[in-house]
mmCIF file of C-alpha atoms in Angstrom:
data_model
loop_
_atom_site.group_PDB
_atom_site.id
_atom_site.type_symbol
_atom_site.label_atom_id
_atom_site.label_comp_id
_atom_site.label_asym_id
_atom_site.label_seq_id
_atom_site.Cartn_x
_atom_site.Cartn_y
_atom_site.Cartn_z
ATOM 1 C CA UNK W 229 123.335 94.245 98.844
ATOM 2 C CA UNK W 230 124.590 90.989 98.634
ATOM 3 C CA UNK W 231 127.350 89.863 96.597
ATOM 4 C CA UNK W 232 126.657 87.377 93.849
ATOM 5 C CA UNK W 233 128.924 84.020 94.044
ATOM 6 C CA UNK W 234 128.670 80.831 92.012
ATOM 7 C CA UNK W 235 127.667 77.425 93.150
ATOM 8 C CA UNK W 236 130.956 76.428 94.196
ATOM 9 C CA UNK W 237 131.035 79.800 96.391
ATOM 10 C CA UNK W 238 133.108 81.739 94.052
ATOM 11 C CA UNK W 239 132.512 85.685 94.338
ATOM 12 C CA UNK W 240 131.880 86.890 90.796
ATOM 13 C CA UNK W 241 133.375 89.618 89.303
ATOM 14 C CA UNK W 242 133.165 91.334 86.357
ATOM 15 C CA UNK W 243 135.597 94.034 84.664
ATOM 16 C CA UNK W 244 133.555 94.291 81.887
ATOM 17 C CA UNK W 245 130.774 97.091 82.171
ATOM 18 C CA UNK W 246 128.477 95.770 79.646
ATOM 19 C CA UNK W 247 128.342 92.553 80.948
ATOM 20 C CA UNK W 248 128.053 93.450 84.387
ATOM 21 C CA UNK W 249 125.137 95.752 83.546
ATOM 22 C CA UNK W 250 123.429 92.230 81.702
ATOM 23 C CA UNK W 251 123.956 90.215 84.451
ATOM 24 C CA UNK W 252 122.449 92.935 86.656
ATOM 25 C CA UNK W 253 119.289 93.019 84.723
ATOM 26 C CA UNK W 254 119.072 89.732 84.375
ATOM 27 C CA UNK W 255 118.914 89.269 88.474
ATOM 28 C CA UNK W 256 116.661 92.164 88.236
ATOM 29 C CA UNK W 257 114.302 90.202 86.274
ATOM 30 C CA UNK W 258 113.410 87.583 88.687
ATOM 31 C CA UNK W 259 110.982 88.712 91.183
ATOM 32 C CA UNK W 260 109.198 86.267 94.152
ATOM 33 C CA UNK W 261 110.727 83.124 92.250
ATOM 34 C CA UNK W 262 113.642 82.455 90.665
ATOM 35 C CA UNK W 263 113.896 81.105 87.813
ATOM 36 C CA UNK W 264 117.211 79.776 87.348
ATOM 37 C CA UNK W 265 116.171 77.839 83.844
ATOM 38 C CA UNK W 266 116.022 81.371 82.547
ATOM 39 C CA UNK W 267 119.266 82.701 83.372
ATOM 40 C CA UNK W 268 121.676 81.713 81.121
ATOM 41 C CA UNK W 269 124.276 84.836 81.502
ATOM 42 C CA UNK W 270 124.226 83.681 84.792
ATOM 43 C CA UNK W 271 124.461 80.121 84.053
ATOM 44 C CA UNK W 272 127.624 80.228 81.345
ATOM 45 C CA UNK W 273 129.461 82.962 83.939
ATOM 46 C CA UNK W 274 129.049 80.264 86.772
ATOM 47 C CA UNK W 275 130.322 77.312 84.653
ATOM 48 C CA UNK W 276 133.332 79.337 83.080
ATOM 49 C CA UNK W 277 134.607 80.265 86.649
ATOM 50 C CA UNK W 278 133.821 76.855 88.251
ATOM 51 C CA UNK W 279 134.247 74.598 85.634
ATOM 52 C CA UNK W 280 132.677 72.389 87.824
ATOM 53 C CA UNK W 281 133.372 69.097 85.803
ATOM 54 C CA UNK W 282 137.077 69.834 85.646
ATOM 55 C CA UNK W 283 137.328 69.786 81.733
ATOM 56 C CA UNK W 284 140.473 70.335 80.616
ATOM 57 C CA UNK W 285 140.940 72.574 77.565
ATOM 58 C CA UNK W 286 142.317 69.495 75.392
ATOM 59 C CA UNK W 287 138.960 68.049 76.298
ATOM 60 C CA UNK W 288 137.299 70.908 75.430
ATOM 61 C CA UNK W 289 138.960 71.045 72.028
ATOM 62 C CA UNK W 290 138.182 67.365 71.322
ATOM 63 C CA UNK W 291 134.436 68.094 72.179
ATOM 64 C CA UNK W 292 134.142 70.745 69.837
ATOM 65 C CA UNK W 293 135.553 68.762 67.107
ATOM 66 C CA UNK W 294 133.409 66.260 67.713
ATOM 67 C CA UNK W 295 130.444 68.180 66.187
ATOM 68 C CA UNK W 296 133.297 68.607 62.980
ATOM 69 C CA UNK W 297 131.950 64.636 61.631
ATOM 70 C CA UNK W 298 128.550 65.560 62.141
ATOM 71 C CA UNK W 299 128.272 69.154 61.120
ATOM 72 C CA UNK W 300 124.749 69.887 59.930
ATOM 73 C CA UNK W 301 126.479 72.300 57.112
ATOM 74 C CA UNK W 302 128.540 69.708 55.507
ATOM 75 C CA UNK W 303 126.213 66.519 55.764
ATOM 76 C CA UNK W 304 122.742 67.053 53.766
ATOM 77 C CA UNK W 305 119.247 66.263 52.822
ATOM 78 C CA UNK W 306 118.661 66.046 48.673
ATOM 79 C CA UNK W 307 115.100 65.582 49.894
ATOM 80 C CA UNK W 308 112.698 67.084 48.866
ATOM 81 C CA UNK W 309 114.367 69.161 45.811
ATOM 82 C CA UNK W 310 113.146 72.511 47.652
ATOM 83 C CA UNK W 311 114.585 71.403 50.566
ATOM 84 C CA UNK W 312 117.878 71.024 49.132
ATOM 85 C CA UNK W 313 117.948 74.420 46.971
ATOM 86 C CA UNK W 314 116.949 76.066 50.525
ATOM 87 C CA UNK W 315 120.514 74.290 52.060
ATOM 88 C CA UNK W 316 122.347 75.074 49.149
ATOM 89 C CA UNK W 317 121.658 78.830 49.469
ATOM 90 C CA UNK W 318 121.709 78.943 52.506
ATOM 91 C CA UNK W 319 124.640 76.876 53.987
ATOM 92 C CA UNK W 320 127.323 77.261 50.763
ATOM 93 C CA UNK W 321 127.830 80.712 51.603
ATOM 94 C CA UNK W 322 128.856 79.879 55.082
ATOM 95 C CA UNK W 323 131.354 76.917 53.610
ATOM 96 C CA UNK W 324 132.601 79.485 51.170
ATOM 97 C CA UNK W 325 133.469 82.251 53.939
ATOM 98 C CA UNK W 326 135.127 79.119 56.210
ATOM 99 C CA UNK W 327 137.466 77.700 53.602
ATOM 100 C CA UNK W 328 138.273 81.743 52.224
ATOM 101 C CA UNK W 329 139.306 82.604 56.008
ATOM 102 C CA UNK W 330 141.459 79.032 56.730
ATOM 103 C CA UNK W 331 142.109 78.379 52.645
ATOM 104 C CA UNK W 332 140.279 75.153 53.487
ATOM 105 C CA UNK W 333 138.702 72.578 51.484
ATOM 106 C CA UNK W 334 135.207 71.687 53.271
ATOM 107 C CA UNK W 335 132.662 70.205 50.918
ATOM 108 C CA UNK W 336 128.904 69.208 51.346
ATOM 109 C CA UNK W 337 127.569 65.688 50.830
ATOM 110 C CA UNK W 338 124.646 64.296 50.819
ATOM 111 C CA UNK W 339 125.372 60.603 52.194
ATOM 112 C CA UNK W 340 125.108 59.954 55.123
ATOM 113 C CA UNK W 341 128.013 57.081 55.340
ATOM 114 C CA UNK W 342 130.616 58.989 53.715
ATOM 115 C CA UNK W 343 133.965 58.132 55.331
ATOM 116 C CA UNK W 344 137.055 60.897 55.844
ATOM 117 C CA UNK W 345 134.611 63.982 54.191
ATOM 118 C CA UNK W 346 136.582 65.923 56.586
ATOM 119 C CA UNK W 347 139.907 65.870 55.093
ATOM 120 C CA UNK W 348 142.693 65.574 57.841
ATOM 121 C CA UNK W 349 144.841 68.884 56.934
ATOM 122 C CA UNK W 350 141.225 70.836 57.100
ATOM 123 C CA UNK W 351 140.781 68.657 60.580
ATOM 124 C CA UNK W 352 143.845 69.928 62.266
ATOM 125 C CA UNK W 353 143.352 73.778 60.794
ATOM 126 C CA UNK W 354 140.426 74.059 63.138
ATOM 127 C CA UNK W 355 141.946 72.066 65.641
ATOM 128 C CA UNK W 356 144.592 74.512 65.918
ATOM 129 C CA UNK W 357 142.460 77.987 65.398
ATOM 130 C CA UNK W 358 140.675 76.202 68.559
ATOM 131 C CA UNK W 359 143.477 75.799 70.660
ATOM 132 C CA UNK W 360 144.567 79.265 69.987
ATOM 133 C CA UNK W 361 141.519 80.221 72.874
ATOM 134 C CA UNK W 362 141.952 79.987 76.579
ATOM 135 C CA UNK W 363 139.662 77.838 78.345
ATOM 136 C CA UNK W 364 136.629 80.155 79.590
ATOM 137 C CA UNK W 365 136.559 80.683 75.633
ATOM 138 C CA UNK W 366 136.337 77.207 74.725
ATOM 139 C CA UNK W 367 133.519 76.591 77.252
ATOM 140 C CA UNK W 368 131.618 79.266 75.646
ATOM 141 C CA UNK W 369 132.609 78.154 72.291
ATOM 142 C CA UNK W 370 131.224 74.440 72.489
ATOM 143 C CA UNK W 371 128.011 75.764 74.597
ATOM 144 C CA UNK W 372 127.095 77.539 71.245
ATOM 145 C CA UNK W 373 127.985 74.996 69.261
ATOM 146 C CA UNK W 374 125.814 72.362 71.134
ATOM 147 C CA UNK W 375 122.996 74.889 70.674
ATOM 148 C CA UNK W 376 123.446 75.102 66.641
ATOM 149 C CA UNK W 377 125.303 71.401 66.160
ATOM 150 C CA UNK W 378 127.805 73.232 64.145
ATOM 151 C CA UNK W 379 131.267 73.707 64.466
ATOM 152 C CA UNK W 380 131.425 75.805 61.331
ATOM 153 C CA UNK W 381 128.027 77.637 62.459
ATOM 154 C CA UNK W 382 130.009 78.708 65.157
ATOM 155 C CA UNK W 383 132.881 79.906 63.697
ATOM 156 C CA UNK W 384 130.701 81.861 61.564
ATOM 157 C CA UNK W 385 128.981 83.558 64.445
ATOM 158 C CA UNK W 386 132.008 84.171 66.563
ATOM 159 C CA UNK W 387 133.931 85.715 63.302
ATOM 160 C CA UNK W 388 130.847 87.802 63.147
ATOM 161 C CA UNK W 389 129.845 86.832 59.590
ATOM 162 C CA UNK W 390 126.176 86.691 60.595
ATOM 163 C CA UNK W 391 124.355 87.524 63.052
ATOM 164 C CA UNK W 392 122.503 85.549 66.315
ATOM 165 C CA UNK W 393 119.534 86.126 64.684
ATOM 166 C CA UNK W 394 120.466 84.800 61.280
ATOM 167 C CA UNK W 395 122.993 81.523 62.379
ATOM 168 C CA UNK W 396 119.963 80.289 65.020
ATOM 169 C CA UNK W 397 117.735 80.109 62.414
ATOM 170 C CA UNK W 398 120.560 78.664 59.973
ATOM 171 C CA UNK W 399 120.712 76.283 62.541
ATOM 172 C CA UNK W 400 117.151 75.188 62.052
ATOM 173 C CA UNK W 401 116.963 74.986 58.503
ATOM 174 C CA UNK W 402 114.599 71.974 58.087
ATOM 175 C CA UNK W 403 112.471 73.485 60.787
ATOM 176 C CA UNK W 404 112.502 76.999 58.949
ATOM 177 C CA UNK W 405 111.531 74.487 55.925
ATOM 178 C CA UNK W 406 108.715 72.717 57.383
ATOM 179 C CA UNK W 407 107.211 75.803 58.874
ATOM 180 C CA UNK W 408 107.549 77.915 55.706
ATOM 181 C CA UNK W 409 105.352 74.488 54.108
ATOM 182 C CA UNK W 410 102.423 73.960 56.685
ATOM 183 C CA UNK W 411 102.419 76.131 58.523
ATOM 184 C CA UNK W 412 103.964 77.155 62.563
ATOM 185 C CA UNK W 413 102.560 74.938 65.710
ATOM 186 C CA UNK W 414 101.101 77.847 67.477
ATOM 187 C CA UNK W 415 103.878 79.009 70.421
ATOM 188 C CA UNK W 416 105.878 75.824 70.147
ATOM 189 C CA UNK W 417 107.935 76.931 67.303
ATOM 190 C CA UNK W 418 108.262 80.805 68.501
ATOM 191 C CA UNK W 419 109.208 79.686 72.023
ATOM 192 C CA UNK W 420 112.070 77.139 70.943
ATOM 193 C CA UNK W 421 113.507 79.863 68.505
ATOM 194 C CA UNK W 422 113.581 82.441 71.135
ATOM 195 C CA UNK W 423 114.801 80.183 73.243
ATOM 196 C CA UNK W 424 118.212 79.090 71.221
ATOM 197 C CA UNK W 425 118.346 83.153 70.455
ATOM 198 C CA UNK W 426 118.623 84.217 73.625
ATOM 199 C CA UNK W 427 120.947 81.381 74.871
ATOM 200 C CA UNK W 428 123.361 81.907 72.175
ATOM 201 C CA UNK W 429 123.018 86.121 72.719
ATOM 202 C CA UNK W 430 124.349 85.164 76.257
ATOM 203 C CA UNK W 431 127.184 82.899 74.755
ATOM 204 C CA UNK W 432 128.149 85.187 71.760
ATOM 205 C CA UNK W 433 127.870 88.789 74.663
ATOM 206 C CA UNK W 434 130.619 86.659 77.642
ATOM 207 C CA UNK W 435 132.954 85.565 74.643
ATOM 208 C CA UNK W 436 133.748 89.135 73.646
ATOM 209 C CA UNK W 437 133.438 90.864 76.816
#
């Protein structure tokens, strides 16, 4: 048997059992063709040894609080009034459990051009609870967070406070919306959310293994 190396020619090894046993399957998976596309255990293992764009973990940091000004949880739609019940009930509890675990002060809006929302004391808490991971950590941590574009999604689903299942489709709120209204696009829909699912299961099983 062959021994399975990154891109850069790095052998790969894993302590972890678990993971090793996913990675495994997920080789044992591809058959005549492989699909690389599909892979993404494989995919977030080679980029977290190779770190092939030589990101720093400062830069790292600063790209995760980048999604922090643009956070889907604190910036919202008051349109239509459904819609924004839906966002209420759905997204408070999240802001709730964030400021309860950092005794933070995040709050919603619902404009758009709304300068400093994120207050700078509440800006460098997170900064700081970031910099408290090493770097392989960070690169999972922003790879999840460019799948959900949430920083406080994230931190929700790496403090375990939901599930995969249940942050994805948090994630996709006025999706989830839309479908509930008229109706799913026959595969589309299903494909993209099993798609974000199984990237983030990926993401969410390195970072605590």
């Amino acid at each position: 048997q062959r021994k399975l190396k990154t891109p850069l020619g790095t052998l790969i090894t894993i302590e972890n059992e678990l993971l090793a046993l996913a990675l495994a399957q997920e080789w044992h998976q591809q058959y005549e063709n492989i699909d690389l596309s599909s892979m993404h255990l494989n995919a977030l293992l080679n980029t977290t040894i190779d770190n092939p764009l030589k990101i720093t973990k400062t830069q790292l940091v600063d790209k995760i609080m980048y999604f922090l000004d643009w956070d889907t949880v604190l910036f919202r739609s008051d349109h239509p009034p459904e819609f924004q019940q839906l966002q209420t009930e759905s997204w408070d509890p999240m802001l709730s459990f964030i400021n309860e675990q950092f005794q933070t002060n995040f709050e919603s809006t619902y404009y758009l051009d709304v300068k400093d929302l994120v207050k700078k004391n509440d800006r460098d808490i997170i900064q700081k609870y970031l910099a408290s991971f090493d770097q392989p950590s960070l690169t999972i941590f922003l790879f999840i967070a460019e799948q959900l574009k949430s920083i406080l999604l994230t931190i929700c689903l790496i403090k375990q406070f939901r599930t995969v299942e249940n942050i994805s489709t948090l994630s996709r709120l006025e999706t989830e919306f839309q479908i509930s209204r008229w109706s799913n696009v026959p595969y589309y829909h299903d494909y993209e959310i099993v798609d974000i699912r199984s990237k983030i299961s990926a993401a969410y099983l390195i970072f605590y293994c």
